Tab-separated table of C-alpha atoms in Angstrom:
chain	number	residue	atom	x	y	z
T	13	MET	CA	-97.982	-17.597	-60.940
T	14	LYS	CA	-94.673	-16.418	-62.391
T	15	LYS	CA	-92.519	-19.089	-63.998
T	16	LEU	CA	-88.905	-19.989	-63.415
T	17	LEU	CA	-86.648	-19.138	-66.333
T	18	ILE	CA	-84.002	-21.565	-67.588
T	19	ILE	CA	-81.371	-19.833	-69.705
T	20	LYS	CA	-79.982	-22.477	-72.050
T	21	THR	CA	-76.371	-21.572	-72.815
T	22	GLY	CA	-75.412	-24.934	-74.279
T	23	GLY	CA	-76.256	-28.593	-74.689
T	24	SER	CA	-74.751	-31.946	-73.877
T	25	PHE	CA	-73.384	-34.425	-76.404
T	26	GLU	CA	-75.967	-35.292	-79.066
T	27	GLU	CA	-75.287	-39.002	-78.681
T	28	PHE	CA	-76.359	-38.730	-75.028
T	29	THR	CA	-79.265	-36.313	-75.404
T	30	ARG	CA	-81.046	-38.523	-77.937
T	31	GLU	CA	-81.986	-40.815	-75.056
T	32	HIS	CA	-81.581	-38.603	-72.004
T	33	ASP	CA	-82.853	-35.130	-73.046
T	34	ASP	CA	-80.644	-32.105	-72.367
T	35	PHE	CA	-79.439	-29.642	-69.734
T	36	GLU	CA	-82.686	-27.686	-69.572
T	37	HIS	CA	-84.763	-30.852	-69.024
T	38	TRP	CA	-82.381	-32.153	-66.352
T	39	THR	CA	-82.632	-28.773	-64.614
T	40	ALA	CA	-86.436	-28.694	-64.686
T	41	ASN	CA	-86.609	-32.280	-63.435
T	42	GLY	CA	-84.145	-31.496	-60.675
T	43	MET	CA	-86.333	-28.596	-59.549
T	44	GLY	CA	-89.311	-30.952	-59.376
T	45	LEU	CA	-91.064	-29.120	-62.222
T	46	SER	CA	-92.339	-30.227	-65.600
T	47	PHE	CA	-90.459	-28.675	-68.490
T	48	GLU	CA	-93.718	-27.095	-69.694
T	49	ASP	CA	-94.053	-25.275	-66.365
T	50	CYS	CA	-90.726	-23.505	-66.929
T	51	LEU	CA	-89.792	-20.810	-69.413
T	52	CYS	CA	-86.703	-21.834	-71.404
T	53	VAL	CA	-84.779	-19.402	-73.607
T	54	ASP	CA	-81.904	-20.634	-75.776
T	55	VAL	CA	-79.753	-17.523	-75.863
T	56	ARG	CA	-77.435	-18.986	-78.507
T	57	THR	CA	-80.182	-18.483	-81.086
T	58	GLY	CA	-80.544	-14.769	-80.327
T	59	SER	CA	-83.885	-15.248	-78.560
T	60	SER	CA	-84.798	-12.385	-76.232
T	61	LEU	CA	-84.756	-12.788	-72.483
T	62	PRO	CA	-87.797	-11.637	-70.488
T	63	ASP	CA	-88.097	-8.683	-68.164
T	64	PRO	CA	-86.755	-9.899	-64.776
T	65	ALA	CA	-89.943	-8.536	-63.173
T	66	ASP	CA	-91.985	-11.109	-65.108
T	67	ILE	CA	-90.296	-14.239	-63.731
T	68	ALA	CA	-89.845	-15.808	-60.306
T	69	GLY	CA	-86.187	-16.734	-60.659
T	70	CYS	CA	-83.606	-17.947	-63.147
T	71	VAL	CA	-81.198	-20.859	-63.630
T	72	ILE	CA	-78.332	-20.450	-66.107
T	73	THR	CA	-77.177	-23.808	-67.522
T	74	GLY	CA	-73.793	-25.182	-68.331
T	75	SER	CA	-72.289	-25.073	-71.811
T	76	HIS	CA	-69.513	-26.585	-73.914
T	77	ASP	CA	-68.651	-23.030	-74.975
T	78	MET	CA	-66.265	-20.959	-72.890
T	79	VAL	CA	-67.043	-17.672	-71.156
T	80	THR	CA	-63.922	-16.228	-72.774
T	81	ASP	CA	-65.280	-16.962	-76.280
T	82	ASP	CA	-66.124	-13.705	-78.050
T	83	LEU	CA	-69.708	-14.635	-78.922
T	84	PRO	CA	-72.506	-12.047	-79.174
T	85	TRP	CA	-74.949	-14.077	-77.085
T	86	ILE	CA	-72.448	-14.278	-74.219
T	87	HIS	CA	-72.181	-10.478	-74.084
T	88	THR	CA	-75.975	-10.074	-74.347
T	89	THR	CA	-76.613	-12.597	-71.576
T	90	ALA	CA	-74.013	-10.958	-69.345
T	91	ARG	CA	-75.798	-7.609	-69.718
T	92	TRP	CA	-79.124	-9.248	-68.831
T	93	LEU	CA	-77.580	-10.833	-65.719
T	94	ARG	CA	-76.454	-7.414	-64.530
T	95	GLU	CA	-80.003	-6.119	-65.040
T	96	ALA	CA	-81.440	-9.142	-63.223
T	97	LEU	CA	-79.116	-8.652	-60.256
T	98	HIS	CA	-80.090	-4.973	-60.102
T	99	ALA	CA	-83.759	-6.051	-60.175
T	100	ASP	CA	-83.090	-8.405	-57.203
T	101	LEU	CA	-84.078	-11.535	-59.154
T	102	PRO	CA	-82.995	-14.862	-57.591
T	103	LEU	CA	-80.331	-16.434	-59.811
T	104	LEU	CA	-78.555	-19.795	-59.899
T	105	GLY	CA	-75.655	-20.185	-62.327
T	106	ILE	CA	-74.387	-23.718	-62.982
T	107	CYS	CA	-70.813	-24.321	-64.226
T	108	PHE	CA	-70.664	-22.056	-67.325
T	109	GLY	CA	-73.529	-20.090	-65.745
T	110	HIS	CA	-71.504	-19.719	-62.538
T	111	GLN	CA	-68.487	-18.491	-64.509
T	112	LEU	CA	-70.621	-16.155	-66.632
T	113	MET	CA	-72.122	-14.613	-63.502
T	114	ALA	CA	-68.655	-14.057	-62.061
T	115	HIS	CA	-67.510	-12.461	-65.335
T	116	ALA	CA	-70.642	-10.346	-65.810
T	117	LEU	CA	-70.683	-9.009	-62.270
T	118	GLY	CA	-67.094	-7.838	-61.981
T	119	GLY	CA	-64.943	-10.936	-61.539
T	120	LYS	CA	-62.880	-12.924	-64.011
T	121	ALA	CA	-63.424	-16.277	-65.742
T	122	GLY	CA	-60.752	-18.267	-67.548
T	123	TYR	CA	-58.936	-21.579	-67.800
T	124	HIS	CA	-58.076	-23.216	-64.511
T	125	PRO	CA	-54.270	-23.268	-64.090
T	126	ASP	CA	-54.405	-26.946	-63.048
T	127	GLY	CA	-56.569	-28.031	-65.967
T	128	LEU	CA	-59.700	-30.136	-66.106
T	129	GLU	CA	-61.705	-31.124	-63.029
T	130	ILE	CA	-64.047	-34.062	-63.710
T	131	GLY	CA	-65.858	-36.811	-61.818
T	132	THR	CA	-67.449	-36.892	-58.397
T	133	VAL	CA	-65.579	-34.664	-55.961
T	134	ASP	CA	-65.769	-33.564	-52.341
T	135	ILE	CA	-67.190	-30.098	-51.700
T	136	THR	CA	-66.636	-28.289	-48.415
T	137	LEU	CA	-68.785	-25.397	-47.238
T	138	THR	CA	-67.187	-22.313	-45.764
T	139	GLU	CA	-68.572	-20.838	-42.536
T	140	ASP	CA	-70.570	-18.411	-44.674
T	141	GLY	CA	-71.796	-21.347	-46.743
T	142	MET	CA	-73.093	-23.118	-43.662
T	143	ALA	CA	-75.118	-19.983	-42.812
T	144	ASP	CA	-76.340	-19.394	-46.374
T	145	PRO	CA	-80.112	-19.562	-47.041
T	146	LEU	CA	-79.592	-22.019	-49.924
T	147	MET	CA	-76.266	-23.786	-49.413
T	148	GLY	CA	-76.686	-23.933	-45.654
T	149	SER	CA	-79.284	-26.670	-46.064
T	150	LEU	CA	-76.480	-29.036	-47.133
T	151	PRO	CA	-74.013	-30.929	-44.947
T	152	SER	CA	-70.754	-29.066	-44.417
T	153	PHE	CA	-69.078	-31.758	-46.544
T	154	PHE	CA	-70.830	-33.355	-49.543
T	155	LYS	CA	-70.195	-34.876	-52.957
T	156	ALA	CA	-70.984	-33.335	-56.341
T	157	HIS	CA	-70.373	-34.025	-60.020
T	158	VAL	CA	-68.003	-31.710	-61.895
T	159	THR	CA	-66.691	-31.321	-65.427
T	160	HIS	CA	-65.000	-28.040	-66.331
T	161	SER	CA	-61.820	-26.575	-67.768
T	162	GLN	CA	-62.607	-22.933	-67.055
T	163	THR	CA	-63.451	-21.494	-63.665
T	164	ALA	CA	-64.203	-18.282	-61.814
T	165	LEU	CA	-60.597	-17.188	-61.415
T	166	GLU	CA	-61.573	-14.039	-59.528
T	167	LEU	CA	-64.869	-13.469	-57.746
T	168	PRO	CA	-66.726	-10.173	-58.137
T	169	PRO	CA	-66.389	-7.487	-55.441
T	170	ASN	CA	-68.567	-7.942	-52.362
T	171	THR	CA	-69.006	-11.662	-53.068
T	172	THR	CA	-69.518	-14.230	-50.326
T	173	LEU	CA	-67.547	-17.450	-50.887
T	174	LEU	CA	-69.705	-20.436	-49.956
T	175	ALA	CA	-67.855	-23.620	-50.939
T	176	ALA	CA	-64.597	-25.050	-52.301
T	177	SER	CA	-63.037	-28.307	-53.485
T	178	ASP	CA	-59.389	-29.378	-53.409
T	179	HIS	CA	-59.064	-28.466	-57.103
T	180	ASP	CA	-61.186	-25.317	-57.186
T	181	PRO	CA	-61.374	-22.753	-54.379
T	182	HIS	CA	-64.489	-21.136	-55.909
T	183	GLN	CA	-67.059	-23.938	-56.051
T	184	SER	CA	-69.888	-21.668	-54.946
T	185	PHE	CA	-70.500	-18.004	-54.227
T	186	ARG	CA	-73.362	-15.608	-53.520
T	187	ILE	CA	-73.726	-12.010	-54.612
T	188	GLY	CA	-76.275	-9.932	-52.765
T	189	LEU	CA	-79.209	-11.687	-51.123
T	190	HIS	CA	-79.889	-14.477	-53.606
T	191	ALA	CA	-77.695	-14.640	-56.694
T	192	TRP	CA	-75.784	-17.923	-56.452
T	193	GLY	CA	-73.149	-19.574	-58.592
T	194	VAL	CA	-72.139	-23.238	-58.334
T	195	GLN	CA	-69.222	-24.649	-60.311
T	196	PHE	CA	-70.485	-28.198	-59.784
T	197	HIS	CA	-73.439	-29.801	-61.584
T	198	PRO	CA	-76.488	-30.469	-59.361
T	199	GLU	CA	-78.452	-31.482	-62.484
T	200	PHE	CA	-76.068	-34.333	-63.468
T	201	ASP	CA	-76.700	-37.947	-62.504
T	202	THR	CA	-74.126	-40.754	-62.571
T	203	SER	CA	-74.968	-41.761	-66.147
T	204	ALA	CA	-74.233	-38.206	-67.322
T	205	ILE	CA	-70.909	-37.896	-65.544
T	206	HIS	CA	-69.825	-41.370	-66.702
T	207	PHE	CA	-70.579	-40.311	-70.283
T	208	TYR	CA	-68.507	-37.143	-69.897
T	209	VAL	CA	-65.589	-39.142	-68.513
T	210	GLN	CA	-65.841	-41.456	-71.515
T	211	GLN	CA	-65.920	-38.559	-73.971
T	212	LEU	CA	-63.019	-36.737	-72.309
T	213	GLN	CA	-60.827	-39.707	-71.377
T	214	GLU	CA	-58.044	-38.749	-73.794
T	215	LYS	CA	-57.925	-35.208	-72.361
T	216	ILE	CA	-57.962	-36.598	-68.821
T	217	THR	CA	-55.016	-38.883	-69.598
T	218	ASP	CA	-53.098	-36.132	-71.393
T	219	GLN	CA	-53.391	-33.975	-68.250
T	220	GLY	CA	-52.146	-36.756	-65.989
T	221	GLY	CA	-55.516	-37.921	-64.683
T	222	ASP	CA	-56.459	-41.500	-63.826
T	223	VAL	CA	-59.567	-42.382	-65.857
T	224	ALA	CA	-60.118	-45.710	-64.092
T	225	ASN	CA	-59.969	-44.097	-60.650
T	226	ILE	CA	-62.345	-41.319	-61.709
T	227	ARG	CA	-64.843	-43.913	-62.941
T	228	GLU	CA	-64.562	-45.965	-59.747
T	229	THR	CA	-65.220	-42.953	-57.509
T	230	VAL	CA	-68.396	-41.777	-59.280
T	231	VAL	CA	-71.341	-42.007	-56.865
T	232	GLU	CA	-74.823	-40.535	-56.601
T	233	THR	CA	-74.944	-36.978	-55.243
T	234	PRO	CA	-78.321	-36.479	-53.527
T	235	GLU	CA	-77.160	-33.525	-51.424
T	236	SER	CA	-75.910	-31.597	-54.439
T	237	THR	CA	-79.015	-32.495	-56.460
T	238	SER	CA	-81.291	-31.243	-53.689
T	239	LEU	CA	-80.131	-27.677	-54.353
T	240	LEU	CA	-82.338	-27.421	-57.437
T	241	LYS	CA	-85.573	-28.182	-55.570
T	242	ARG	CA	-84.517	-25.860	-52.770
T	243	PHE	CA	-83.809	-23.069	-55.243
T	244	ALA	CA	-87.182	-23.560	-56.960
T	245	ALA	CA	-88.989	-23.504	-53.612
T	246	TYR	CA	-87.076	-20.386	-52.587
T	247	CYS	CA	-88.143	-18.588	-55.784
T	248	LEU	CA	-91.737	-19.776	-55.955
T	249	ASN	CA	-92.563	-19.410	-52.278
T	250	SER	CA	-90.905	-16.048	-51.635
């Protein structure tokens, strides 16, 4: 059986990962798979990505780097994503991965004009989202964890907008049959988002945010988290 690929584009804070593993492990766990049953490639090291024909699907993780950073691995990964889309490979980009997909496929990523979005937020599906083969399994209104300064400022041509939040109108999109981007983090649990709020509290305050209120409104996000298992099932059972 073909494996699911996890493209590691970054890692969480070392202080947190020492006890809680890292993005790629959270993603595998969220998909209901053991890490050993997935293929993980850390593109920051220059490791080669596989032929899209040799894998069942691909998740692109988040990162503390920015899509607008002029890093060789970002350009290389963007080229691979274009090849994967052309090969009709199911894709799921998370946060940085979502922005990288938008950038690679003809849109534009950059800093959100209203600054940082962080905490547990309300996501609303569009009509197209409610009919989508992946997102349509969710309630029309659900909660998700977010932490991002950049966003998909412009979506690629022929993109279907699937979901939005009050802060970000591009919380999810689909290109073609099954290439999805989600700005939110289905792989995060409450301990992860609380840690990010702690680490970024000075930035939150500087941008006029209420750290105490953000902490108080953090809740579990089972609907958002369920996307990972649904994506894995979609790839492995197609």
